[in-house]
Amino acid sequence: MTDKLDLDHLRQWIGRSTEASDVVTAHLVMGLRATLFQEIGEPKVGDAAPWTTHWCLGQPVFPMSQLGPDGHPTRGGFLPPVPLPRRMWAGGELEFLDALRVGDTPTRTSRISDVTVKSGSTGTLCFVSVNHEVTTSRGLAIRERQDIVYREITTASAAPAKAPPPPPVAKHRESHVSDPVLLFRYSALTFNGHRIHYDRDYVTKVEGYPGLIFHGPLQAAFIVELAARLRGGKPPKKLSYRGVQPLFEGSEFSINANDTDGGMELWTANAEGQPTMKGTASW
């Protein structure tokens, strides 16, 4: 059971802000390049980092005594204390204005922009939107909206699954395997203690999923890098994306793209070709 969800109380967090700074090191860039299946190289000061390096920077650090059972910090600090046990990255929007570079000391300013509640097929859903601005000595580099969803753990029998639609056909596609080591590496790079990504007993026995869950931001990172590579290294001016269904460990996944009149349609997909995250990009 969870505590009663008091939306009026949770919306008091709207407008709260926080700030964090960090350094883009060569070692961080090497680690992220390796995790994104890129050439590692020997990055030097001034070299461009992967486009979503900011997700590895300035992450909150809490003592072990202040972590909840899911591995996240106890709720009620910067983020509102949503009394629903499952938490996931639902999607968001990214605007790229400048690359982060080795030697930069970016500052991220974050503000709670909205808290809403919806009713879904799995019960109550609470969405928290956070706006971020990442700046360097050169000015604004990234503007972002991040959507976090909290939901209940349901014990009711699931309805019979409908036959999935035919998987979309991609003009551009690359595939990899969602190995547990890949997930662990990304958790380490982002200082993400969420147990659903590395603790199989927790994710299967407590949260009821069939296996370790692929990070939403890692899928988005692959989408951004493919989009930039297909446009000669230029990232989208704007990318909107949302999670469609969880992607689990141990199987092939793909990153896909199709050109459109206005830019590009992008998605990640599971081994059956069904989308797990969808995005649209414009330049």
GROMACS .gro file of C-alpha atoms in nm:
model
  283
    1MET     CA    1   0.000   0.000   0.000
    2THR     CA    2   0.111   0.357  -0.059
    3ASP     CA    3   0.020   0.677   0.120
    4LYS     CA    4  -0.267   0.880  -0.025
    5LEU     CA    5  -0.148   1.094  -0.314
    6ASP     CA    6  -0.209   1.461  -0.225
    7LEU     CA    7  -0.165   1.649  -0.553
    8ASP     CA    8  -0.208   1.993  -0.395
    9HIS     CA    9   0.078   1.914  -0.157
   10LEU     CA   10   0.302   1.777  -0.434
   11ARG     CA   11   0.241   2.081  -0.655
   12GLN     CA   12   0.397   2.298  -0.385
   13TRP     CA   13   0.729   2.173  -0.525
   14ILE     CA   14   0.668   2.353  -0.856
   15GLY     CA   15   0.924   2.630  -0.889
   16ARG     CA   16   1.184   2.472  -0.660
   17SER     CA   17   1.530   2.487  -0.811
   18THR     CA   18   1.878   2.353  -0.759
   19GLU     CA   19   2.218   2.399  -0.922
   20ALA     CA   20   2.518   2.172  -0.971
   21SER     CA   21   2.856   2.203  -1.143
   22ASP     CA   22   3.107   1.944  -1.257
   23VAL     CA   23   3.408   1.894  -1.485
   24VAL     CA   24   3.411   1.717  -1.821
   25THR     CA   25   3.718   1.495  -1.789
   26ALA     CA   26   3.893   1.293  -2.055
   27HIS     CA   27   3.833   0.978  -1.850
   28LEU     CA   28   3.457   1.042  -1.838
   29VAL     CA   29   3.447   1.096  -2.214
   30MET     CA   30   3.638   0.773  -2.273
   31GLY     CA   31   3.399   0.579  -2.050
   32LEU     CA   32   3.088   0.719  -2.215
   33ARG     CA   33   3.225   0.664  -2.566
   34ALA     CA   34   3.298   0.302  -2.477
   35THR     CA   35   2.946   0.253  -2.337
   36LEU     CA   36   2.792   0.404  -2.652
   37PHE     CA   37   2.997   0.169  -2.876
   38GLN     CA   38   3.204   0.458  -3.013
   39GLU     CA   39   3.576   0.482  -3.080
   40ILE     CA   40   3.733   0.554  -2.740
   41GLY     CA   41   4.035   0.746  -2.866
   42GLU     CA   42   4.251   0.969  -2.648
   43PRO     CA   43   4.039   1.280  -2.585
   44LYS     CA   44   4.227   1.602  -2.522
   45VAL     CA   45   4.121   1.934  -2.372
   46GLY     CA   46   3.884   2.102  -2.615
   47ASP     CA   47   3.765   1.779  -2.779
   48ALA     CA   48   3.388   1.739  -2.804
   49ALA     CA   49   3.220   1.498  -2.564
   50PRO     CA   50   2.920   1.278  -2.656
   51TRP     CA   51   2.605   1.489  -2.685
   52THR     CA   52   2.438   1.363  -2.367
   53THR     CA   53   2.745   1.380  -2.143
   54HIS     CA   54   2.552   1.624  -1.919
   55TRP     CA   55   2.355   1.327  -1.781
   56CYS     CA   56   2.680   1.204  -1.624
   57LEU     CA   57   2.764   1.535  -1.457
   58GLY     CA   58   2.680   1.685  -1.120
   59GLN     CA   59   2.462   1.398  -1.003
   60PRO     CA   60   2.337   1.427  -0.641
   61VAL     CA   61   2.546   1.240  -0.383
   62PHE     CA   62   2.373   1.115  -0.068
   63PRO     CA   63   2.501   0.895   0.217
   64MET     CA   64   2.384   0.535   0.215
   65SER     CA   65   2.162   0.610   0.517
   66GLN     CA   66   1.953   0.846   0.302
   67LEU     CA   67   1.876   0.601   0.022
   68GLY     CA   68   1.534   0.440  -0.017
   69PRO     CA   69   1.469   0.071  -0.084
   70ASP     CA   70   1.482   0.128  -0.462
   71GLY     CA   71   1.833   0.277  -0.442
   72HIS     CA   72   1.718   0.635  -0.505
   73PRO     CA   73   1.758   0.906  -0.241
   74THR     CA   74   1.470   0.925   0.006
   75ARG     CA   75   1.196   1.137  -0.150
   76GLY     CA   76   1.108   1.489  -0.047
   77GLY     CA   77   1.422   1.689  -0.124
   78PHE     CA   78   1.440   1.863  -0.461
   79LEU     CA   79   1.189   1.620  -0.614
   80PRO     CA   80   0.844   1.600  -0.452
   81PRO     CA   81   0.771   1.303  -0.220
   82VAL     CA   82   0.543   1.112  -0.458
   83PRO     CA   83   0.410   0.811  -0.260
   84LEU     CA   84   0.415   0.566  -0.553
   85PRO     CA   85   0.686   0.297  -0.553
   86ARG     CA   86   0.784   0.263  -0.919
   87ARG     CA   87   0.983   0.545  -1.074
   88MET     CA   88   1.101   0.574  -1.434
   89TRP     CA   89   1.228   0.827  -1.685
   90ALA     CA   90   0.921   0.872  -1.912
   91GLY     CA   91   1.069   1.100  -2.180
   92GLY     CA   92   1.141   1.463  -2.242
   93GLU     CA   93   1.280   1.718  -2.483
   94LEU     CA   94   1.636   1.824  -2.563
   95GLU     CA   95   1.772   2.133  -2.738
   96PHE     CA   96   2.140   2.132  -2.831
   97LEU     CA   97   2.306   2.471  -2.874
   98ASP     CA   98   2.671   2.385  -2.813
   99ALA     CA   99   2.885   2.077  -2.748
  100LEU     CA  100   3.034   2.008  -2.408
  101ARG     CA  101   3.412   1.972  -2.434
  102VAL     CA  102   3.689   1.812  -2.233
  103GLY     CA  103   3.798   2.067  -1.973
  104ASP     CA  104   3.460   2.244  -1.952
  105THR     CA  105   3.305   2.304  -1.610
  106PRO     CA  106   2.932   2.305  -1.694
  107THR     CA  107   2.667   2.424  -1.451
  108ARG     CA  108   2.320   2.271  -1.458
  109THR     CA  109   2.030   2.476  -1.321
  110SER     CA  110   1.717   2.267  -1.259
  111ARG     CA  111   1.360   2.370  -1.177
  112ILE     CA  112   1.044   2.171  -1.111
  113SER     CA  113   0.802   2.291  -1.379
  114ASP     CA  114   0.492   2.074  -1.330
  115VAL     CA  115   0.337   1.790  -1.128
  116THR     CA  116   0.033   1.612  -1.274
  117VAL     CA  117  -0.166   1.297  -1.202
  118LYS     CA  118  -0.329   1.068  -1.457
  119SER     CA  119  -0.508   0.734  -1.446
  120GLY     CA  120  -0.367   0.459  -1.668
  121SER     CA  121  -0.421   0.089  -1.731
  122THR     CA  122  -0.183   0.010  -1.444
  123GLY     CA  123  -0.343   0.252  -1.199
  124THR     CA  124  -0.244   0.599  -1.082
  125LEU     CA  125   0.042   0.774  -1.262
  126CYS     CA  126   0.216   1.086  -1.130
  127PHE     CA  127   0.431   1.286  -1.373
  128VAL     CA  128   0.696   1.530  -1.254
  129SER     CA  129   0.853   1.759  -1.516
  130VAL     CA  130   1.192   1.917  -1.455
  131ASN     CA  131   1.348   2.188  -1.672
  132HIS     CA  132   1.727   2.202  -1.697
  133GLU     CA  133   1.969   2.452  -1.847
  134VAL     CA  134   2.334   2.354  -1.889
  135THR     CA  135   2.582   2.637  -1.937
  136THR     CA  136   2.957   2.661  -1.991
  137SER     CA  137   3.194   2.957  -2.011
  138ARG     CA  138   3.077   2.994  -2.373
  139GLY     CA  139   2.711   3.030  -2.274
  140LEU     CA  140   2.402   2.809  -2.288
  141ALA     CA  141   2.483   2.463  -2.423
  142ILE     CA  142   2.173   2.250  -2.356
  143ARG     CA  143   1.813   2.321  -2.269
  144GLU     CA  144   1.611   2.021  -2.151
  145ARG     CA  145   1.277   1.907  -2.012
  146GLN     CA  146   1.284   1.574  -1.828
  147ASP     CA  147   0.962   1.387  -1.749
  148ILE     CA  148   0.966   1.140  -1.458
  149VAL     CA  149   0.674   0.903  -1.399
  150TYR     CA  150   0.580   0.737  -1.070
  151ARG     CA  151   0.335   0.448  -1.066
  152GLU     CA  152   0.187   0.178  -0.849
  153ILE     CA  153   0.293  -0.186  -0.830
  154THR     CA  154  -0.011  -0.383  -0.938
  155THR     CA  155  -0.084  -0.743  -0.838
  156ALA     CA  156  -0.392  -0.794  -1.055
  157SER     CA  157  -0.365  -1.035  -1.345
  158ALA     CA  158  -0.272  -0.862  -1.665
  159ALA     CA  159  -0.523  -0.852  -1.948
  160PRO     CA  160  -0.444  -1.080  -2.242
  161ALA     CA  161  -0.187  -0.910  -2.459
  162LYS     CA  162  -0.304  -0.786  -2.796
  163ALA     CA  163  -0.110  -0.892  -3.102
  164PRO     CA  164   0.153  -0.624  -3.162
  165PRO     CA  165   0.140  -0.426  -3.485
  166PRO     CA  166   0.397  -0.504  -3.754
  167PRO     CA  167   0.731  -0.351  -3.655
  168PRO     CA  168   0.821  -0.031  -3.839
  169VAL     CA  169   1.075  -0.050  -4.120
  170ALA     CA  170   1.386   0.163  -4.075
  171LYS     CA  171   1.606   0.313  -4.346
  172HIS     CA  172   1.891   0.346  -4.094
  173ARG     CA  173   1.948   0.081  -3.828
  174GLU     CA  174   2.219  -0.045  -3.595
  175SER     CA  175   2.189  -0.318  -3.334
  176HIS     CA  176   2.361  -0.426  -3.013
  177VAL     CA  177   2.291  -0.654  -2.717
  178SER     CA  178   2.151  -0.519  -2.390
  179ASP     CA  179   2.416  -0.687  -2.180
  180PRO     CA  180   2.395  -0.643  -1.798
  181VAL     CA  181   2.750  -0.505  -1.803
  182LEU     CA  182   2.637  -0.231  -2.043
  183LEU     CA  183   2.360  -0.136  -1.798
  184PHE     CA  184   2.598  -0.145  -1.502
  185ARG     CA  185   2.850   0.076  -1.682
  186TYR     CA  186   2.586   0.338  -1.755
  187SER     CA  187   2.461   0.331  -1.396
  188ALA     CA  188   2.820   0.391  -1.282
  189LEU     CA  189   2.879   0.675  -1.529
  190THR     CA  190   2.560   0.852  -1.415
  191PHE     CA  191   2.597   0.761  -1.044
  192ASN     CA  192   2.251   0.607  -1.067
  193GLY     CA  193   2.174   0.376  -0.775
  194HIS     CA  194   1.830   0.271  -0.903
  195ARG     CA  195   1.819  -0.104  -0.840
  196ILE     CA  196   1.603  -0.185  -1.143
  197HIS     CA  197   1.913  -0.153  -1.363
  198TYR     CA  198   2.152  -0.390  -1.179
  199ASP     CA  199   1.977  -0.583  -0.898
  200ARG     CA  200   1.793  -0.874  -1.061
  201ASP     CA  201   1.642  -1.001  -0.735
  202TYR     CA  202   1.499  -0.657  -0.659
  203VAL     CA  203   1.359  -0.585  -1.005
  204THR     CA  204   1.196  -0.928  -1.044
  205LYS     CA  205   1.082  -1.005  -0.687
  206VAL     CA  206   0.994  -0.656  -0.560
  207GLU     CA  207   0.889  -0.458  -0.868
  208GLY     CA  208   0.770  -0.760  -1.067
  209TYR     CA  209   0.952  -0.705  -1.394
  210PRO     CA  210   1.095  -1.001  -1.592
  211GLY     CA  211   1.454  -0.873  -1.584
  212LEU     CA  212   1.690  -0.578  -1.554
  213ILE     CA  213   1.560  -0.265  -1.723
  214PHE     CA  214   1.751  -0.068  -1.984
  215HIS     CA  215   1.791   0.298  -1.884
  216GLY     CA  216   1.563   0.545  -2.059
  217PRO     CA  217   1.839   0.806  -2.094
  218LEU     CA  218   2.077   0.546  -2.238
  219GLN     CA  219   1.824   0.470  -2.512
  220ALA     CA  220   1.785   0.845  -2.572
  221ALA     CA  221   2.165   0.883  -2.586
  222PHE     CA  222   2.186   0.620  -2.861
  223ILE     CA  223   1.908   0.798  -3.052
  224VAL     CA  224   2.084   1.136  -3.029
  225GLU     CA  225   2.419   0.996  -3.141
  226LEU     CA  226   2.266   0.816  -3.441
  227ALA     CA  227   2.077   1.130  -3.543
  228ALA     CA  228   2.395   1.340  -3.524
  229ARG     CA  229   2.599   1.081  -3.714
  230LEU     CA  230   2.343   1.074  -3.996
  231ARG     CA  231   2.364   1.454  -4.022
  232GLY     CA  232   2.742   1.480  -4.047
  233GLY     CA  233   2.798   1.519  -3.673
  234LYS     CA  234   2.537   1.791  -3.622
  235PRO     CA  235   2.292   1.711  -3.338
  236PRO     CA  236   1.923   1.797  -3.359
  237LYS     CA  237   1.827   2.148  -3.260
  238LYS     CA  238   1.537   1.983  -3.085
  239LEU     CA  239   1.458   1.623  -2.998
  240SER     CA  240   1.132   1.516  -2.833
  241TYR     CA  241   1.116   1.158  -2.708
  242ARG     CA  242   0.907   0.929  -2.488
  243GLY     CA  243   0.929   0.578  -2.353
  244VAL     CA  244   0.680   0.335  -2.508
  245GLN     CA  245   0.755   0.013  -2.318
  246PRO     CA  246   1.044  -0.122  -2.109
  247LEU     CA  247   1.349  -0.271  -2.277
  248PHE     CA  248   1.503  -0.559  -2.084
  249GLU     CA  249   1.846  -0.714  -2.051
  250GLY     CA  250   1.977  -1.009  -2.243
  251SER     CA  251   1.841  -0.953  -2.592
  252GLU     CA  252   1.922  -0.761  -2.905
  253PHE     CA  253   1.804  -0.404  -2.935
  254SER     CA  254   1.825  -0.165  -3.225
  255ILE     CA  255   1.851   0.210  -3.284
  256ASN     CA  256   1.652   0.319  -3.588
  257ALA     CA  257   1.588   0.627  -3.800
  258ASN     CA  258   1.385   0.742  -4.097
  259ASP     CA  259   1.414   1.079  -4.268
  260THR     CA  260   1.103   1.298  -4.271
  261ASP     CA  261   1.016   1.627  -4.438
  262GLY     CA  262   1.076   1.812  -4.113
  263GLY     CA  263   1.377   1.619  -3.984
  264MET     CA  264   1.395   1.264  -3.860
  265GLU     CA  265   1.188   0.996  -3.688
  266LEU     CA  266   1.391   0.787  -3.443
  267TRP     CA  267   1.325   0.492  -3.216
  268THR     CA  268   1.483   0.212  -3.022
  269ALA     CA  269   1.332  -0.136  -3.053
  270ASN     CA  270   1.347  -0.475  -2.883
  271ALA     CA  271   1.450  -0.803  -3.046
  272GLU     CA  272   1.104  -0.837  -3.201
  273GLY     CA  273   1.138  -0.494  -3.362
  274GLN     CA  274   0.872  -0.334  -3.143
  275PRO     CA  275   0.956   0.027  -3.044
  276THR     CA  276   1.060   0.086  -2.681
  277MET     CA  277   1.132   0.459  -2.718
  278LYS     CA  278   1.018   0.699  -2.991
  279GLY     CA  279   1.156   1.038  -3.082
  280THR     CA  280   1.125   1.312  -3.341
  281ALA     CA  281   1.414   1.540  -3.429
  282SER     CA  282   1.444   1.866  -3.617
  283TRP     CA  283   1.743   2.068  -3.732
   0.00000   0.00000   0.00000
